[in-house]
CSV table of C-alpha atoms in Angstrom, one decimal:
chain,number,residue,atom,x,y,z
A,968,UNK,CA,-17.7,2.7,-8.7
A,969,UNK,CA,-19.8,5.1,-6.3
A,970,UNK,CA,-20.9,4.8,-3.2
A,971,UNK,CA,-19.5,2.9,-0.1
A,972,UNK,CA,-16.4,3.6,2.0
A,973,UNK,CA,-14.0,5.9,0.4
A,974,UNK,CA,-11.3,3.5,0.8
A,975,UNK,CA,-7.2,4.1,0.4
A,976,UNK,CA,-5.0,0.4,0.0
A,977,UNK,CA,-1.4,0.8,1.2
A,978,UNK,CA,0.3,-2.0,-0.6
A,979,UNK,CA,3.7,-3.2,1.0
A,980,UNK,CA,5.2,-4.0,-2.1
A,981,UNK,CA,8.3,-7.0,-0.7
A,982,UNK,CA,5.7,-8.2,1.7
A,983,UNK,CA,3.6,-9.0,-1.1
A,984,UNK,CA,5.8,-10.4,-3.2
A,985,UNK,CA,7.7,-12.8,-1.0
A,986,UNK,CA,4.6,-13.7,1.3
A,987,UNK,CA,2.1,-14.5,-1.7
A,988,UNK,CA,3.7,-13.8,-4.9
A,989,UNK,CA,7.1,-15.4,-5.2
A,990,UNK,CA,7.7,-18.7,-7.4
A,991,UNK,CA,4.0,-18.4,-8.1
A,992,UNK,CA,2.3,-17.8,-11.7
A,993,UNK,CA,1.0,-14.5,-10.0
A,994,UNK,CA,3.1,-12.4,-9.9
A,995,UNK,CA,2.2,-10.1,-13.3
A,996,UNK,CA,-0.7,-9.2,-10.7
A,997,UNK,CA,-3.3,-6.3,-11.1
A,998,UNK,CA,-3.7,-4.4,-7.9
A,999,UNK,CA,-6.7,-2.4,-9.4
A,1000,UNK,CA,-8.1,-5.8,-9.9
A,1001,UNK,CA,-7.4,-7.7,-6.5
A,1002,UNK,CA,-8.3,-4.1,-4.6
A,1003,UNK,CA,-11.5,-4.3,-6.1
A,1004,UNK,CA,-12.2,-7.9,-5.6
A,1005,UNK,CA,-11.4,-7.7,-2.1
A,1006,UNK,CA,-13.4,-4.2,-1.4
A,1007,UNK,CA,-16.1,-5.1,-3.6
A,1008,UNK,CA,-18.5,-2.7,-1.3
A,1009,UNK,CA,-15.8,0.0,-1.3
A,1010,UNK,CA,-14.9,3.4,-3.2
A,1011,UNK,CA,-11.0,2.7,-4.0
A,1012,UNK,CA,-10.5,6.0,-4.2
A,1013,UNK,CA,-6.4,5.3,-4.2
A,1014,UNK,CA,-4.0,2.6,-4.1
A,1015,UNK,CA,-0.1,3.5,-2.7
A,1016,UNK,CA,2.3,0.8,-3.8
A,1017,UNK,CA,5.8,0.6,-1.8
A,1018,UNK,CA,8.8,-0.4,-3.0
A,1019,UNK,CA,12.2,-0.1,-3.6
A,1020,UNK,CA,14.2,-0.6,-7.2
A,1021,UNK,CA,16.2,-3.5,-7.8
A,1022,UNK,CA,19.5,-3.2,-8.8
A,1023,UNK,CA,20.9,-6.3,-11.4
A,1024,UNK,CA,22.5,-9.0,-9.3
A,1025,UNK,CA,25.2,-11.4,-10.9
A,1026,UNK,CA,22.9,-14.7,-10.2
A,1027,UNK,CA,19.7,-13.0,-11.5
A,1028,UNK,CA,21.1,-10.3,-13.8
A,1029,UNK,CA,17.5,-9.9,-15.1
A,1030,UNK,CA,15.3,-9.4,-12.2
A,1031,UNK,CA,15.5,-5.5,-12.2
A,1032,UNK,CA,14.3,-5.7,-16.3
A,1033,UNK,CA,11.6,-7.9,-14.9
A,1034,UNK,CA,10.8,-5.5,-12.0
A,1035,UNK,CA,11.2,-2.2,-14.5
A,1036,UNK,CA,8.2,-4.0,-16.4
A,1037,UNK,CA,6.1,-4.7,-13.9
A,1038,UNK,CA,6.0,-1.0,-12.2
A,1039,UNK,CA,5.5,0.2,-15.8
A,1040,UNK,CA,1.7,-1.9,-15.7
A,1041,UNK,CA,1.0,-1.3,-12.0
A,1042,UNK,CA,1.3,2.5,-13.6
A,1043,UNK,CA,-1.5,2.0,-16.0
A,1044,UNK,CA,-3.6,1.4,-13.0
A,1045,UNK,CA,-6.1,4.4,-12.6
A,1046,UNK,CA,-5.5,5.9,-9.2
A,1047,UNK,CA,-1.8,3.8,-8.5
A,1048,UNK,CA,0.6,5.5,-7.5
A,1049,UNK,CA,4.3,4.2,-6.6
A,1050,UNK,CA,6.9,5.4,-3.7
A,1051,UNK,CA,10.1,4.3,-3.3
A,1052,UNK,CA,12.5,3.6,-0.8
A,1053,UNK,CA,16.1,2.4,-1.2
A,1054,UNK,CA,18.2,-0.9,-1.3
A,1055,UNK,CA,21.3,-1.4,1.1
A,1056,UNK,CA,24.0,-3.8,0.0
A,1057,UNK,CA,27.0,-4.4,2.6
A,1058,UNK,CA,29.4,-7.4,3.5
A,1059,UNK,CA,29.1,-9.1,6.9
A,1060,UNK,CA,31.3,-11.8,8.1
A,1061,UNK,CA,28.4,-14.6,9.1
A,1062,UNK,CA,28.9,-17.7,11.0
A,1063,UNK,CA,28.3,-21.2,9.6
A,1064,UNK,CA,25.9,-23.7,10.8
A,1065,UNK,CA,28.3,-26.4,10.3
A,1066,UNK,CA,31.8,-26.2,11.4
A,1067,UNK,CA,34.1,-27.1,8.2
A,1068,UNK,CA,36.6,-29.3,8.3
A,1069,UNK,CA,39.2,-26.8,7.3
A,1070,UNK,CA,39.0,-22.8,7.2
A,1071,UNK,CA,37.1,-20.3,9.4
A,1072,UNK,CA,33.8,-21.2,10.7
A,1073,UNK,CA,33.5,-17.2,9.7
A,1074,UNK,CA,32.5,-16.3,6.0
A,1075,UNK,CA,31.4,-12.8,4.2
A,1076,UNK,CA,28.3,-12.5,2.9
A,1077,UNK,CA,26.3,-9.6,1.3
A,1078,UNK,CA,23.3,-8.6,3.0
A,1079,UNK,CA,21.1,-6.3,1.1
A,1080,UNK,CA,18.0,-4.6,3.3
A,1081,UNK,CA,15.1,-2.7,1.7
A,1082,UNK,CA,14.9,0.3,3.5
A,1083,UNK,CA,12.1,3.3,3.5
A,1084,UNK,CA,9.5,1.3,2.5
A,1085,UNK,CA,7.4,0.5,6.1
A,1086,UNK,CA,8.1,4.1,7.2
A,1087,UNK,CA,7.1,5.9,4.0
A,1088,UNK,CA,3.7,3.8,4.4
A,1089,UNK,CA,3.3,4.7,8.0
A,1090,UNK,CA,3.8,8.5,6.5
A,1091,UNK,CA,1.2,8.5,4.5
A,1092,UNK,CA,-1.3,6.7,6.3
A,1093,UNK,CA,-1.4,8.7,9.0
A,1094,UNK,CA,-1.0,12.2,6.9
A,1095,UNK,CA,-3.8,11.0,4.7
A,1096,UNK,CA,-5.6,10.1,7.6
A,1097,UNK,CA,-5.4,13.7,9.7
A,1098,UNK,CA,-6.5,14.9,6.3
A,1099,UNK,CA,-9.9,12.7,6.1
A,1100,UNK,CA,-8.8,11.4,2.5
A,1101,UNK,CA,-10.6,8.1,3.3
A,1102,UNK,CA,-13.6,6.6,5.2
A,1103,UNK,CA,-11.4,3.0,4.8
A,1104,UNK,CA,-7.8,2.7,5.2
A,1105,UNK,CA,-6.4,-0.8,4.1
A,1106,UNK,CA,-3.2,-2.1,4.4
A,1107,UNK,CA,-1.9,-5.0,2.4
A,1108,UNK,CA,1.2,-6.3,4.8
A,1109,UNK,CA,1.7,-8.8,7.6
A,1110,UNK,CA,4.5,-6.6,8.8
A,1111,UNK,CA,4.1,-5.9,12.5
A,1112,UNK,CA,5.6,-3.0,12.6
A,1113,UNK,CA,3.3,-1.1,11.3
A,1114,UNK,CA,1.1,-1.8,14.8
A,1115,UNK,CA,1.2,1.8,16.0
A,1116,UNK,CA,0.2,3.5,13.0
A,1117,UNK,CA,-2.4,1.3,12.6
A,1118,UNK,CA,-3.5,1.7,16.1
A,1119,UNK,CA,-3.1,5.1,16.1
A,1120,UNK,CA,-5.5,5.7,13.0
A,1121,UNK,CA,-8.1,3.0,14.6
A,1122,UNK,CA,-8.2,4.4,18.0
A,1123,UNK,CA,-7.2,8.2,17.8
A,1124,UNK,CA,-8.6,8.8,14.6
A,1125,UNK,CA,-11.8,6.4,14.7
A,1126,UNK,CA,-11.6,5.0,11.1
A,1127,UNK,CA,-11.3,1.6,10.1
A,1128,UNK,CA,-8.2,-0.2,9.0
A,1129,UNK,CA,-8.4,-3.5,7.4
A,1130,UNK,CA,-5.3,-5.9,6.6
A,1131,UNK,CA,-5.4,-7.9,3.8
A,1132,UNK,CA,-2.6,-10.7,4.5
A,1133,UNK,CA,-0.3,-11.9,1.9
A,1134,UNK,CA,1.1,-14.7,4.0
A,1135,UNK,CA,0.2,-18.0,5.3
A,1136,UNK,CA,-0.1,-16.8,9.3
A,1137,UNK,CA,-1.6,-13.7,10.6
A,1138,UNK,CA,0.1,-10.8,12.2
A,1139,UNK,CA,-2.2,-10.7,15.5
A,1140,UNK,CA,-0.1,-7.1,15.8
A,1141,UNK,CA,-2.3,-5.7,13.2
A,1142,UNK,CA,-5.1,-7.7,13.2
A,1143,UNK,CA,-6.2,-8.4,17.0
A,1144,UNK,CA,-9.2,-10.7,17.8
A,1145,UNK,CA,-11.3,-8.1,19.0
A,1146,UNK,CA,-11.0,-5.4,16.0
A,1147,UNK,CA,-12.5,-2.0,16.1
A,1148,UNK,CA,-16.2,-1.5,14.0
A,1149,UNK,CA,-15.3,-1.1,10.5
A,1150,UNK,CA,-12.0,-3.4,10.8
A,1151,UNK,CA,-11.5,-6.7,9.0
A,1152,UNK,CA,-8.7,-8.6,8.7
A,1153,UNK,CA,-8.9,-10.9,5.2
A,1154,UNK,CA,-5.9,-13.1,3.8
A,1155,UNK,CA,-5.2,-12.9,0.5
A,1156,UNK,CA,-6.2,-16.4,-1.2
A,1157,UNK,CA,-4.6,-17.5,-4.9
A,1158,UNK,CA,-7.7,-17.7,-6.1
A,1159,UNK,CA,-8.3,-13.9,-6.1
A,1160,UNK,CA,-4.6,-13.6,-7.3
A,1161,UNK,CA,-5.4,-15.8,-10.3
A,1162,UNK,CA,-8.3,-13.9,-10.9
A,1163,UNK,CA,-6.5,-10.5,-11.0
A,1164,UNK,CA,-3.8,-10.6,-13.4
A,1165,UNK,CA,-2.5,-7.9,-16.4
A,1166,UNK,CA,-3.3,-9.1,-19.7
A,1167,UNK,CA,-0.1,-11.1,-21.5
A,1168,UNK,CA,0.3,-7.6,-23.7
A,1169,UNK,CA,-0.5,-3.8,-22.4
A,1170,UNK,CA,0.3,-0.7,-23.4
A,1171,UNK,CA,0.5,3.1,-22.4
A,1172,UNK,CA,2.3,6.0,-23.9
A,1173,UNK,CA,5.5,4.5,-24.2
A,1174,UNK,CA,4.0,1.6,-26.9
A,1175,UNK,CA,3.1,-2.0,-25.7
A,1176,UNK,CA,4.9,-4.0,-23.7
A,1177,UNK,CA,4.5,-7.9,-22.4
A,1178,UNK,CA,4.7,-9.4,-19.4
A,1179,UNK,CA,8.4,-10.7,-18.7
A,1180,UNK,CA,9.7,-14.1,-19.8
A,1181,UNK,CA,9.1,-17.0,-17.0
A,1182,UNK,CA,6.0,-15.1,-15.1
């Protein structure tokens, strides 16, 4: 495609996945595909996907196969690349809603937090920003924590960023009623995820591969 904005998506991998993508047949999802439907006016000139890699867990043993798979096709998306962050498991004693009728209202629990991921985004939209690597920066998150990079580029930098939303309710943090020229805010609808899937069988230099059982 030439022409238009040169545009940059920064993809918030978990905000994706458990705001739009979760329990869903959409989840063996083409971001080359749904970047371009979106920005159909646009130069995608790169697409940054965060994330962090699952580790096997003893009730879904196979989710970090299924999750191995899936970064193997977003990779045989021209112009994807992928940054990680990092998982961190730990006990905590948590209290229980109900009060049982014998024992400690106390219980452990695991709590694992995906770590890296929002900061390593903020990173590199900013540093590709000082750098005038894009017209268009577009951020695929509801997170608002990512407000003052986002501000930062819009009002110190003077280029647009537009959200695409995974989830149901906007994040007024980084989409504001009264958005700069050039800034759009657009949720993400199933229809354009349905539209923007892998093919059941792909293949790069490792041989072909399929799209994992039960997606």
């Amino acid at each position: 495609m030439t022409g238009g904005n040169r545009a940059i998506v920064y993809v918030d991998g978990f905000n994706l996945y458990y705001g739009c993508l979760q329990g869903t047949a959409y989840r063996w999802l083409d971001l080359g595909q749904l970047c371009a439907r979106m920005l159909p006016r646009d130069q995608i000139v790169g697409i940054k996907y965060f994330t962090a890699k699952v580790g096997p867990r003893p009730w879904n043993p196979s989710k970090s196969t299924a999750q191995r798979t899936y970064l193997r096709a977003l990779r045989t998306v021209p112009d994807l690349t992928i940054h990680f962050g990092h998982f961190l498991t730990h006990p905590i004693s948590a209290r229980l809603v109900q009060r049982p009728r014998k024992g400690s209202v106390y219980v452990q629990v695991w709590k694992t937090e995906e770590k890296g991921s929002d900061v390593n985004l903020a990173s590199h939209l900013l540093i590709d920003g000082f750098r005038a690597r894009y017209d268009l920066a577009v951020v695929v998150s509801n997170d608002g924590d990512l407000k003052e990079p986002v501000q930062f580029v819009r009002h110190e930098l003077n280029a647009p960023v537009g959200v695409l939303n995974p989830h149901s309710t906007r994040s007024w943090a980084l989409s504001p009623r009264n958005l700069p020229m050039g800034s759009f805010y657009k949720p993400i609808r199933p229809g354009a995820l349905a539209a923007s899937q892998f093919p059941p069988m792909l293949a790069d230099g490792g041989g072909a591969f399929s799209k994992p059982p039960g997606w």
